[in-house]
Short mmCIF file of C-alpha atoms and ligand atoms in Angstrom, two decimals:
data_model
loop_
_atom_site.label_atom_id
_atom_site.label_comp_id
_atom_site.label_asym_id
_atom_site.label_seq_id
_atom_site.Cartn_x
_atom_site.Cartn_y
_atom_site.Cartn_z
CA UNK A 1 -44.37 -7.94 4.85
CA UNK A 2 -41.66 -7.57 7.95
CA UNK A 3 -41.86 -4.62 10.53
CA UNK A 4 -38.02 -3.71 11.07
CA UNK A 5 -37.20 -1.61 14.16
CA UNK A 6 -33.97 0.89 14.74
CA UNK A 7 -33.03 1.02 10.49
CA UNK A 8 -30.88 3.52 9.41
CA UNK A 9 -32.72 5.51 6.29
CA UNK A 10 -29.38 6.61 4.80
CA UNK A 11 -29.62 3.95 1.93
CA UNK A 12 -33.19 5.15 1.22
CA UNK A 13 -32.42 9.02 1.01
CA UNK A 14 -30.21 10.49 -2.17
CA UNK A 15 -29.08 13.26 0.40
CA UNK A 16 -27.15 10.28 2.21
CA UNK A 17 -28.26 11.38 5.65
CA UNK A 18 -27.84 9.07 8.38
CA UNK A 19 -31.13 9.04 10.23
CA UNK A 20 -33.22 6.50 12.19
CA UNK A 21 -36.49 5.04 11.86
CA UNK A 22 -37.77 3.71 14.72
CA UNK A 23 -39.84 1.22 12.50
CA UNK A 24 -39.57 0.44 8.72
CA UNK A 25 -41.71 -1.41 6.45
CA UNK A 26 -41.69 -2.37 3.07
CA UNK A 27 -44.90 -2.51 1.26
CA UNK A 28 -45.31 -4.33 -1.83
CA UNK A 29 -48.81 -4.45 -2.71
CA UNK A 30 -52.14 -2.72 -1.93
CA UNK A 31 -53.59 -5.26 0.44
CA UNK A 32 -50.44 -5.34 2.80
CA UNK A 33 -50.84 -1.30 2.87
CA UNK A 34 -54.39 -1.42 3.76
CA UNK A 35 -53.00 -4.06 7.01
CA UNK A 36 -50.62 -1.51 7.54
CA UNK A 37 -52.92 1.53 7.82
CA UNK A 38 -55.10 -0.33 10.02
CA UNK A 39 -52.81 -1.60 12.55
CA UNK A 40 -53.25 0.71 15.82
CA UNK A 41 -49.60 0.50 16.76
CA UNK A 42 -48.25 2.93 14.46
CA UNK A 43 -49.99 6.05 14.63
CA UNK A 44 -47.27 8.04 13.49
CA UNK A 45 -46.17 7.50 10.01
CA UNK A 46 -43.64 8.66 6.83
CA UNK A 47 -44.39 7.43 3.59
CA UNK A 48 -40.91 7.16 1.79
CA UNK A 49 -40.85 6.66 -2.09
CA UNK A 50 -36.94 7.22 -3.62
CA UNK A 51 -36.15 9.66 -1.13
CA UNK A 52 -34.72 11.60 -3.62
CA UNK A 53 -36.91 15.14 -2.13
CA UNK A 54 -36.46 14.92 1.35
CA UNK A 55 -33.86 16.33 3.79
CA UNK A 56 -34.11 14.14 7.05
CA UNK A 57 -32.72 16.79 9.95
CA UNK A 58 -33.57 13.77 12.96
CA UNK A 59 -34.39 10.40 13.69
CA UNK A 60 -38.00 9.56 12.76
CA UNK A 61 -40.12 8.35 15.89
CA UNK A 62 -42.46 6.11 14.24
CA UNK A 63 -43.25 3.96 11.10
CA UNK A 64 -41.71 4.62 7.70
CA UNK A 65 -43.66 2.87 4.99
CA UNK A 66 -41.50 2.34 1.93
CA UNK A 67 -43.96 2.06 -1.15
CA UNK A 68 -42.47 -0.46 -3.30
CA UNK A 69 -45.73 -1.43 -5.51
CA UNK A 70 -44.49 -2.59 -9.13
CA UNK A 71 -46.67 -3.18 -12.18
CA UNK A 72 -47.28 -1.13 -15.56
CA UNK A 73 -50.08 -2.00 -17.54
CA UNK A 74 -51.59 -0.33 -20.70
CA UNK A 75 -55.14 0.36 -20.01
CA UNK A 76 -56.51 1.59 -23.38
CA UNK A 77 -55.34 2.40 -26.54
CA UNK A 78 -56.32 3.98 -30.04
CA UNK A 79 -54.21 4.70 -33.05
CA UNK A 80 -53.16 7.70 -31.93
CA UNK A 81 -52.83 7.51 -27.92
CA UNK A 82 -52.56 5.07 -24.78
CA UNK A 83 -53.20 5.26 -21.32
CA UNK A 84 -50.91 3.42 -19.30
CA UNK A 85 -50.82 2.74 -15.74
CA UNK A 86 -47.76 2.54 -13.32
CA UNK A 87 -47.61 1.67 -9.87
CA UNK A 88 -46.29 3.59 -7.39
CA UNK A 89 -43.09 2.27 -6.35
CA UNK A 90 -41.81 2.05 -10.28
CA UNK A 91 -38.68 3.83 -10.67
CA UNK A 92 -39.68 6.83 -12.54
CA UNK A 93 -36.49 7.03 -14.94
CA UNK A 94 -37.04 2.99 -15.55
CA UNK A 95 -40.80 4.10 -16.31
CA UNK A 96 -39.45 7.09 -18.76
CA UNK A 97 -37.26 4.15 -20.38
CA UNK A 98 -40.27 1.46 -20.71
CA UNK A 99 -42.41 4.01 -22.37
CA UNK A 100 -39.33 4.90 -24.90
CA UNK A 101 -39.00 1.30 -25.87
CA UNK A 102 -42.64 0.83 -26.71
CA UNK A 103 -42.52 4.71 -28.64
CA UNK A 104 -45.20 6.08 -26.71
CA UNK A 105 -43.95 9.78 -26.25
CA UNK A 106 -44.49 12.39 -23.98
CA UNK A 107 -42.35 12.11 -21.17
CA UNK A 108 -39.05 11.83 -22.64
CA UNK A 109 -37.79 15.12 -21.41
CA UNK A 110 -38.21 14.03 -18.10
CA UNK A 111 -35.58 11.23 -18.45
CA UNK A 112 -33.23 10.79 -15.39
CA UNK A 113 -34.99 12.77 -12.88
CA UNK A 114 -34.69 10.27 -9.64
CA UNK A 115 -37.77 9.16 -7.61
CA UNK A 116 -40.65 6.82 -7.92
CA UNK A 117 -43.71 7.06 -10.30
CA UNK A 118 -46.22 7.23 -7.13
CA UNK A 119 -44.30 10.63 -6.04
CA UNK A 120 -44.23 12.17 -9.23
CA UNK A 121 -47.99 14.03 -8.81
CA UNK A 122 -47.14 15.59 -5.55
CA UNK A 123 -44.92 18.43 -6.79
CA UNK A 124 -45.50 17.99 -10.51
CA UNK A 125 -42.20 17.01 -11.69
CA UNK A 126 -40.85 19.10 -14.65
CA UNK A 127 -37.48 19.62 -16.59
CA UNK A 128 -36.41 20.73 -19.95
CA UNK A 129 -39.89 22.17 -20.85
CA UNK A 130 -42.33 19.48 -19.83
CA UNK A 131 -44.48 19.04 -16.42
CA UNK A 132 -46.14 15.86 -15.24
CA UNK A 133 -49.26 17.55 -15.83
CA UNK A 134 -48.88 17.60 -19.62
CA UNK A 135 -49.21 13.91 -19.79
CA UNK A 136 -51.22 12.98 -16.43
CA UNK A 137 -54.39 11.58 -16.96
CA UNK A 138 -55.54 10.42 -13.19
CA UNK A 139 -53.87 8.99 -10.07
CA UNK A 140 -55.22 6.79 -7.34
CA UNK A 141 -54.66 7.16 -3.80
CA UNK A 142 -55.24 5.57 -0.44
CA UNK A 143 -57.12 8.14 2.19
CA UNK A 144 -55.43 7.49 5.16
CA UNK A 145 -58.51 8.49 7.41
CA UNK A 146 -61.22 6.16 5.43
CA UNK A 147 -58.55 3.26 3.82
CA UNK A 148 -60.51 3.69 0.65
CA UNK A 149 -58.97 4.30 -2.81
CA UNK A 150 -59.76 7.74 -4.54
CA UNK A 151 -59.49 8.79 -8.17
CA UNK A 152 -57.93 12.14 -8.91
CA UNK A 153 -58.24 13.47 -12.22
CA UNK A 154 -55.81 16.32 -13.80
CA UNK A 155 -58.33 19.00 -12.44
CA UNK A 156 -58.58 17.61 -8.89
CA UNK A 157 -54.73 17.76 -8.61
CA UNK A 158 -54.63 21.76 -9.44
CA UNK A 159 -50.79 21.34 -10.76
CA UNK A 160 -49.06 24.31 -10.45
CA UNK A 161 -44.99 25.20 -10.29
CA UNK A 162 -43.62 22.31 -8.34
CA UNK A 163 -47.25 22.10 -6.51
CA UNK A 164 -50.39 20.01 -6.66
CA UNK A 165 -53.28 19.44 -3.98
CA UNK A 166 -51.12 17.04 -2.34
CA UNK A 167 -49.03 19.62 -1.08
CA UNK A 168 -51.64 21.53 -0.27
CA UNK A 169 -54.91 20.93 1.29
CA UNK A 170 -54.93 17.12 0.61
CA UNK A 171 -50.99 17.09 2.43
CA UNK A 172 -50.28 13.68 4.42
CA UNK A 173 -53.82 12.61 3.93
CA UNK A 174 -53.22 10.20 0.82
CA UNK A 175 -50.91 7.59 -0.33
CA UNK A 176 -50.62 7.71 -4.37
CA UNK A 177 -50.64 4.34 -5.07
CA UNK A 178 -50.66 4.26 -9.42
CA UNK A 179 -50.83 7.00 -11.59
CA UNK A 180 -52.13 7.02 -15.28
CA UNK A 181 -50.64 8.51 -18.41
CA UNK A 182 -51.76 9.55 -21.48
CA UNK A 183 -49.18 9.22 -23.98
CA UNK A 184 -48.57 9.65 -28.10
CA UNK A 185 -48.01 6.71 -29.83
CA UNK A 186 -47.25 8.52 -33.04
CA UNK A 187 -46.81 11.88 -34.48
CA UNK A 188 -45.28 12.92 -31.12
CA UNK A 189 -45.04 16.30 -30.05
CA UNK A 190 -41.48 16.87 -29.41
CA UNK A 191 -40.07 19.69 -27.09
CA UNK A 192 -36.66 20.78 -27.95
CA UNK A 193 -36.88 24.49 -27.35
CA UNK A 194 -35.91 24.49 -24.03
CA UNK A 195 -32.24 24.98 -22.88
CA UNK A 196 -29.57 23.28 -24.48
CA UNK A 197 -31.92 20.34 -26.21
CA UNK A 198 -30.93 21.90 -29.50
CA UNK A 199 -27.45 22.53 -29.13
CA UNK A 200 -26.74 18.87 -27.56
CA UNK A 201 -28.84 17.45 -30.42
CA UNK A 202 -26.56 19.06 -32.64
CA UNK A 203 -23.41 17.64 -30.90
CA UNK A 204 -24.83 14.58 -31.34
CA UNK A 205 -25.54 15.05 -34.98
CA UNK A 206 -29.12 14.40 -34.89
CA UNK A 207 -31.35 16.47 -37.37
CA UNK A 208 -34.84 14.97 -37.38
CA UNK A 209 -34.80 13.85 -33.46
CA UNK A 210 -36.70 10.75 -32.21
CA UNK A 211 -38.13 10.90 -28.82
CA UNK A 212 -35.18 8.61 -27.95
CA UNK A 213 -32.49 11.12 -29.23
CA UNK A 214 -34.72 13.78 -26.75
CA UNK A 215 -34.42 11.67 -24.25
CA UNK A 216 -30.24 10.91 -24.68
CA UNK A 217 -29.86 14.66 -25.69
CA UNK A 218 -31.62 15.61 -21.95
CA UNK A 219 -29.94 12.89 -19.95
CA UNK A 220 -26.69 14.34 -21.32
CA UNK A 221 -27.20 17.48 -20.43
CA UNK A 222 -28.04 16.58 -16.88
CA UNK A 223 -25.01 14.47 -16.38
CA UNK A 224 -22.95 17.62 -16.91
CA UNK A 225 -24.68 19.90 -14.53
CA UNK A 226 -26.34 17.73 -11.98
CA UNK A 227 -24.15 15.67 -9.20
CA UNK A 228 -25.24 11.80 -9.08
CA UNK A 229 -26.67 11.15 -6.16
CA UNK A 230 -24.61 7.89 -6.16
CA UNK A 231 -21.29 9.65 -6.14
CA UNK A 232 -22.35 13.04 -3.63
CA UNK A 233 -25.36 13.16 -1.79
CA UNK A 234 -27.96 15.62 -3.10
CA UNK A 235 -31.97 16.26 -3.48
CA UNK A 236 -31.78 18.16 -6.68
CA UNK A 237 -32.80 21.89 -6.69
CA UNK A 238 -32.93 22.50 -2.94
CA UNK A 239 -35.16 25.48 -3.49
CA UNK A 240 -38.14 26.40 -6.01
CA UNK A 241 -37.33 29.66 -8.62
CA UNK A 242 -39.17 32.47 -7.14
CA UNK A 243 -41.83 34.49 -9.18
CA UNK A 244 -41.46 38.11 -8.36
CA UNK A 245 -43.77 41.43 -9.09
CA UNK A 246 -42.60 42.79 -12.49
CA UNK A 247 -41.89 46.29 -10.50
CA UNK A 248 -39.05 44.69 -7.82
CA UNK A 249 -37.69 42.94 -11.23
CA UNK A 250 -37.60 46.44 -12.78
CA UNK A 251 -35.58 48.09 -9.75
CA UNK A 252 -33.02 44.90 -9.67
CA UNK A 253 -32.52 45.38 -12.98
CA UNK A 254 -30.72 48.83 -12.28
CA UNK A 255 -27.81 47.22 -9.90
CA UNK A 256 -28.08 43.57 -11.51
CA UNK A 257 -28.17 44.06 -15.90
CA UNK A 258 -27.57 40.63 -16.36
CA UNK A 259 -30.08 38.85 -14.34
CA UNK A 260 -31.97 36.06 -15.94
CA UNK A 261 -35.70 35.87 -16.05
CA UNK A 262 -38.86 34.23 -17.80
CA UNK A 263 -42.15 36.46 -18.17
CA UNK A 264 -44.38 34.41 -16.14
CA UNK A 265 -47.91 36.69 -16.39
CA UNK A 266 -48.01 40.35 -17.49
CA UNK A 267 -47.02 41.44 -14.06
CA UNK A 268 -44.76 38.72 -13.16
CA UNK A 269 -41.21 37.58 -13.59
CA UNK A 270 -39.60 34.03 -12.33
CA UNK A 271 -36.12 34.38 -11.89
CA UNK A 272 -33.62 31.36 -11.17
CA UNK A 273 -32.83 30.85 -7.79
CA UNK A 274 -29.50 29.43 -9.15
CA UNK A 275 -28.21 32.32 -10.46
CA UNK A 276 -29.40 34.67 -6.94
CA UNK A 277 -27.31 32.10 -5.03
CA UNK A 278 -24.31 32.15 -6.99
CA UNK A 279 -24.57 36.07 -6.99
CA UNK A 280 -24.56 35.73 -3.07
CA UNK A 281 -21.22 33.90 -3.38
CA UNK A 282 -22.23 30.47 -2.44
CA UNK A 283 -21.85 28.68 -5.65
CA UNK A 284 -18.83 26.12 -5.25
CA UNK A 285 -18.60 26.80 -1.33
CA UNK A 286 -17.49 23.96 1.26
CA UNK A 287 -18.29 23.93 4.69
CA UNK A 288 -16.35 21.00 5.39
CA UNK A 289 -18.52 17.47 4.83
CA UNK A 290 -21.56 19.92 3.01
CA UNK A 291 -22.09 22.83 0.77
CA UNK A 292 -22.73 23.98 -2.85
CA UNK A 293 -22.53 22.25 -5.94
CA UNK A 294 -19.85 23.58 -8.23
CA UNK A 295 -21.74 23.56 -11.07
CA UNK A 296 -25.14 24.43 -10.10
CA UNK A 297 -25.83 26.87 -7.09
CA UNK A 298 -29.45 25.46 -6.74
CA UNK A 299 -28.05 21.98 -5.53
CA UNK A 300 -27.04 21.95 -1.55
CA UNK A 301 -24.59 18.63 -1.04
CA UNK A 302 -23.31 16.27 1.12
CA UNK A 303 -20.21 15.11 0.80
CA UNK A 304 -20.08 12.57 3.09
CA UNK A 305 -21.32 12.34 6.63
CA UNK A 306 -22.98 15.66 6.77
CA UNK A 307 -26.13 15.90 9.12
CA UNK A 308 -29.65 17.26 8.06
CA UNK A 309 -29.23 19.92 10.45
CA UNK A 310 -26.28 21.26 8.90
CA UNK A 311 -27.53 21.00 5.32
CA UNK A 312 -30.75 23.07 6.78
CA UNK A 313 -28.74 26.01 8.62
CA UNK A 314 -27.03 26.35 5.20
CA UNK A 315 -30.08 26.60 3.68
CA UNK A 316 -31.35 29.03 6.01
CA UNK A 317 -28.43 31.17 5.67
CA UNK A 318 -29.01 30.97 1.57
CA UNK A 319 -32.50 32.26 2.19
CA UNK A 320 -31.26 35.15 4.83
CA UNK A 321 -28.45 36.27 2.70
CA UNK A 322 -30.32 36.19 -0.92
CA UNK A 323 -33.16 37.95 1.08
CA UNK A 324 -30.82 40.74 1.99
CA UNK A 325 -29.06 41.26 -1.51
CA UNK A 326 -32.15 41.04 -3.52
CA UNK A 327 -35.10 41.36 -1.23
CA UNK A 328 -36.47 38.19 -2.50
CA UNK A 329 -37.75 35.31 -0.36
CA UNK A 330 -36.50 31.83 -1.83
CA UNK A 331 -38.64 28.95 -0.66
CA UNK A 332 -37.51 25.64 -0.02
CA UNK A 333 -38.73 22.80 -2.65
CA UNK A 334 -37.47 19.71 -1.05
CA UNK A 335 -39.38 18.35 2.11
CA UNK A 336 -37.82 18.88 5.12
CA UNK A 337 -38.65 16.48 7.83
P1 LIG B 401 -39.54 11.10 -1.83
O1 LIG B 401 -38.07 11.73 -1.50
O2 LIG B 401 -39.66 9.67 -1.37
O3 LIG B 401 -40.95 11.88 -1.12
C1 LIG B 401 -41.26 13.21 -1.43
C2 LIG B 401 -41.90 13.52 -0.37
O4 LIG B 401 -43.11 12.61 -0.99
C3 LIG B 401 -42.60 13.07 1.22
O5 LIG B 401 -43.07 14.21 1.88
C4 LIG B 401 -43.09 11.60 1.21
O6 LIG B 401 -43.38 11.68 2.41
C5 LIG B 401 -44.01 12.16 0.39
N1 LIG B 401 -44.56 10.74 -0.86
C6 LIG B 401 -43.34 9.81 -1.31
N2 LIG B 401 -44.05 8.85 -1.78
C7 LIG B 401 -45.60 8.92 -1.71
C8 LIG B 401 -46.94 8.43 -2.23
N3 LIG B 401 -46.65 7.26 -2.61
N4 LIG B 401 -48.05 9.07 -1.98
C9 LIG B 401 -47.99 9.78 -0.98
N5 LIG B 401 -46.68 10.83 -0.40
C10 LIG B 401 -45.50 10.30 -1.02
N6 LIG B 401 -37.49 17.32 -9.52
C11 LIG B 401 -38.06 17.99 -10.85
O7 LIG B 401 -39.22 18.28 -10.37
N7 LIG B 401 -37.28 18.16 -11.68
C12 LIG B 401 -35.91 17.69 -11.86
O8 LIG B 401 -35.30 17.79 -12.75
C13 LIG B 401 -35.76 17.26 -10.78
N8 LIG B 401 -34.29 16.75 -10.72
C14 LIG B 401 -33.45 16.17 -9.60
C15 LIG B 401 -32.37 15.44 -9.69
C16 LIG B 401 -31.64 14.92 -8.77
C17 LIG B 401 -30.04 14.69 -8.46
C18 LIG B 401 -32.29 14.61 -7.59
C19 LIG B 401 -31.64 13.90 -6.40
C20 LIG B 401 -33.79 15.25 -7.34
C21 LIG B 401 -34.30 15.91 -8.71
N9 LIG B 401 -35.56 16.01 -8.33
C22 LIG B 401 -36.32 17.04 -9.66
C23 LIG B 401 -36.29 15.94 -7.20
C24 LIG B 401 -37.11 14.60 -7.37
O9 LIG B 401 -36.70 13.67 -8.15
C25 LIG B 401 -38.60 14.55 -7.04
O10 LIG B 401 -39.50 15.17 -6.21
C26 LIG B 401 -39.24 13.25 -7.15
O11 LIG B 401 -40.56 13.48 -7.71
C27 LIG B 401 -39.42 12.76 -5.63
O12 LIG B 401 -39.71 11.24 -5.57
P2 LIG B 401 -39.52 10.32 -4.86
O13 LIG B 401 -40.37 9.25 -4.86
O14 LIG B 401 -38.00 10.20 -4.42
O15 LIG B 401 -39.97 10.93 -3.25
N1 LIG B 402 -27.93 29.89 -13.07
C1 LIG B 402 -26.59 30.41 -12.56
N2 LIG B 402 -26.13 29.73 -11.75
C2 LIG B 402 -26.16 28.32 -11.56
C3 LIG B 402 -27.06 27.71 -11.75
C4 LIG B 402 -28.03 28.38 -12.44
O1 LIG B 402 -26.67 31.75 -13.08
O2 LIG B 402 -25.46 28.18 -10.64
C5 LIG B 402 -28.95 30.15 -13.83
C6 LIG B 402 -28.53 30.22 -15.51
O3 LIG B 402 -28.60 31.69 -16.16
C7 LIG B 402 -29.35 29.14 -15.97
C8 LIG B 402 -30.55 29.43 -15.33
O4 LIG B 402 -30.16 29.41 -13.97
O5 LIG B 402 -29.41 29.59 -17.18
C9 LIG B 402 -31.28 28.30 -15.53
O6 LIG B 402 -30.82 26.86 -14.84
P1 LIG B 402 -30.78 25.57 -15.15
O7 LIG B 402 -31.31 25.42 -16.37
O8 LIG B 402 -29.89 24.46 -14.88
O9 LIG B 402 -32.06 25.29 -14.56
P2 LIG B 402 -32.85 25.40 -13.02
O10 LIG B 402 -33.90 26.65 -13.16
O11 LIG B 402 -31.50 25.86 -12.14
C10 LIG B 402 -34.52 24.29 -12.96
C11 LIG B 402 -35.14 23.11 -11.85
C12 LIG B 402 -34.58 21.68 -12.61
C13 LIG B 402 -35.02 21.24 -13.96
C14 LIG B 402 -34.01 22.23 -14.81
C15 LIG B 402 -34.21 21.97 -16.04
C16 LIG B 402 -36.02 23.99 -10.52
C17 LIG B 402 -36.19 24.57 -8.97
N3 LIG B 402 -35.41 23.58 -10.95
O12 LIG B 402 -33.43 24.36 -12.52
O13 LIG B 402 -35.36 20.48 -11.52
O14 LIG B 402 -34.04 20.17 -13.71
O15 LIG B 402 -34.94 23.45 -14.06
O16 LIG B 402 -35.41 22.37 -16.31
O17 LIG B 402 -37.36 24.66 -11.02
C18 LIG B 402 -35.17 19.89 -9.04
O18 LIG B 402 -36.46 20.19 -9.28
O19 LIG B 402 -34.91 19.27 -8.21
C19 LIG B 402 -34.54 20.21 -10.42
C20 LIG B 402 -33.53 19.58 -10.56
#
């Protein structure tokens, strides 16, 4: 384990922002992590996973701890289900592919989401009708003050839409070291009703889909909409989809008859932020080195050498414009650092 100084974080964040870390260390096991946490020299720490949900707006004047613990193992199984544990530094999509190869079902709809396994519980990653909470069994995390390992059950995690205890009262207090999943071994409960999955399966000429077919369909839909961070820097959806009171939604309907919506409760409606941003005129707009993606208005992009601050300012302009036109505050999903 070697601490490096003045390291560019550009290769470590999918937005491709060139911010520097004063100190950087890649940690591949728990013993090393505990050692680094007890060293008194680095009071200011930033935990880094796959760097796919962060916008770096300045240099980091402290120690970046890059979580790179690897390992996947089966904890227990019966005829129908299996409990699998993956260490925090495993790449999420590779873990999904490992599960599919072993015919373990439940996370195939979450194919191709970037980032690490250890970060997945933080915002309860979700896509195509499934959220992490649907397959989550528990996670283990080291508490920064006591350096002890604590286990969090599904109830402890208080999962919500793009939300968990790790974004609320436990924020910045724990490093997740491993996650356990409860997956199906047979009679997989397939989720095909969201978005374009069914039509994509038809294109693929699949009438009785397997978990592998669903994964392939999701990958293909995602590739058609979302920019590949290896080609264009981005962090996925920059904002969360807002939930608004039904009364507010009904007044908007008077002027915007085509506003898409998903009921949340009897009194609340979720509205796609991508639609609001597109209607506000930002879709596909370029401001030189940065802009709004042409196929998905919820994704802000770095065409090469943008500064994090430029993208942050664009996000504020979008928030202000959406608020002025629709009276809706849209909240960043990306972690702004
Ligand atoms: P990082 O960006 O490294 O970290 C995110 C935050 O978590 C930071 O605050 C960091 O300090 C903290 N952190 C990192 N690791 C740990 C740890 N082990 N313990 C404690 N704190 C930690 N998300 C979805 O939910 N659904 C999608 O469909 C989706 N699509 C995406 C598509 C693209 C093209 C991209 C670029 C992103 C997408 N995302 C999506 C967002 C992103 O993939 C997820 O939020 C992912 O879980 C982030 O993981 P990461 O390891 O890259 O996190
Ligand atoms: N829409 C537009 N214009 C756009 C984009 C979207 O009008 O430019 C409207 C369309 O009506 C479309 C609807 O928004 O039908 C929903 O769009 P999409 O299916 O692309 O999903 P989303 O709501 O924009 C969410 C997640 C994604 C996730 C997809 C698929 C959030 C913030 N985003 O996007 O997650 O992959 O659903 O489930 O909830 C991420 O979190 O980074 C992410 C990419």
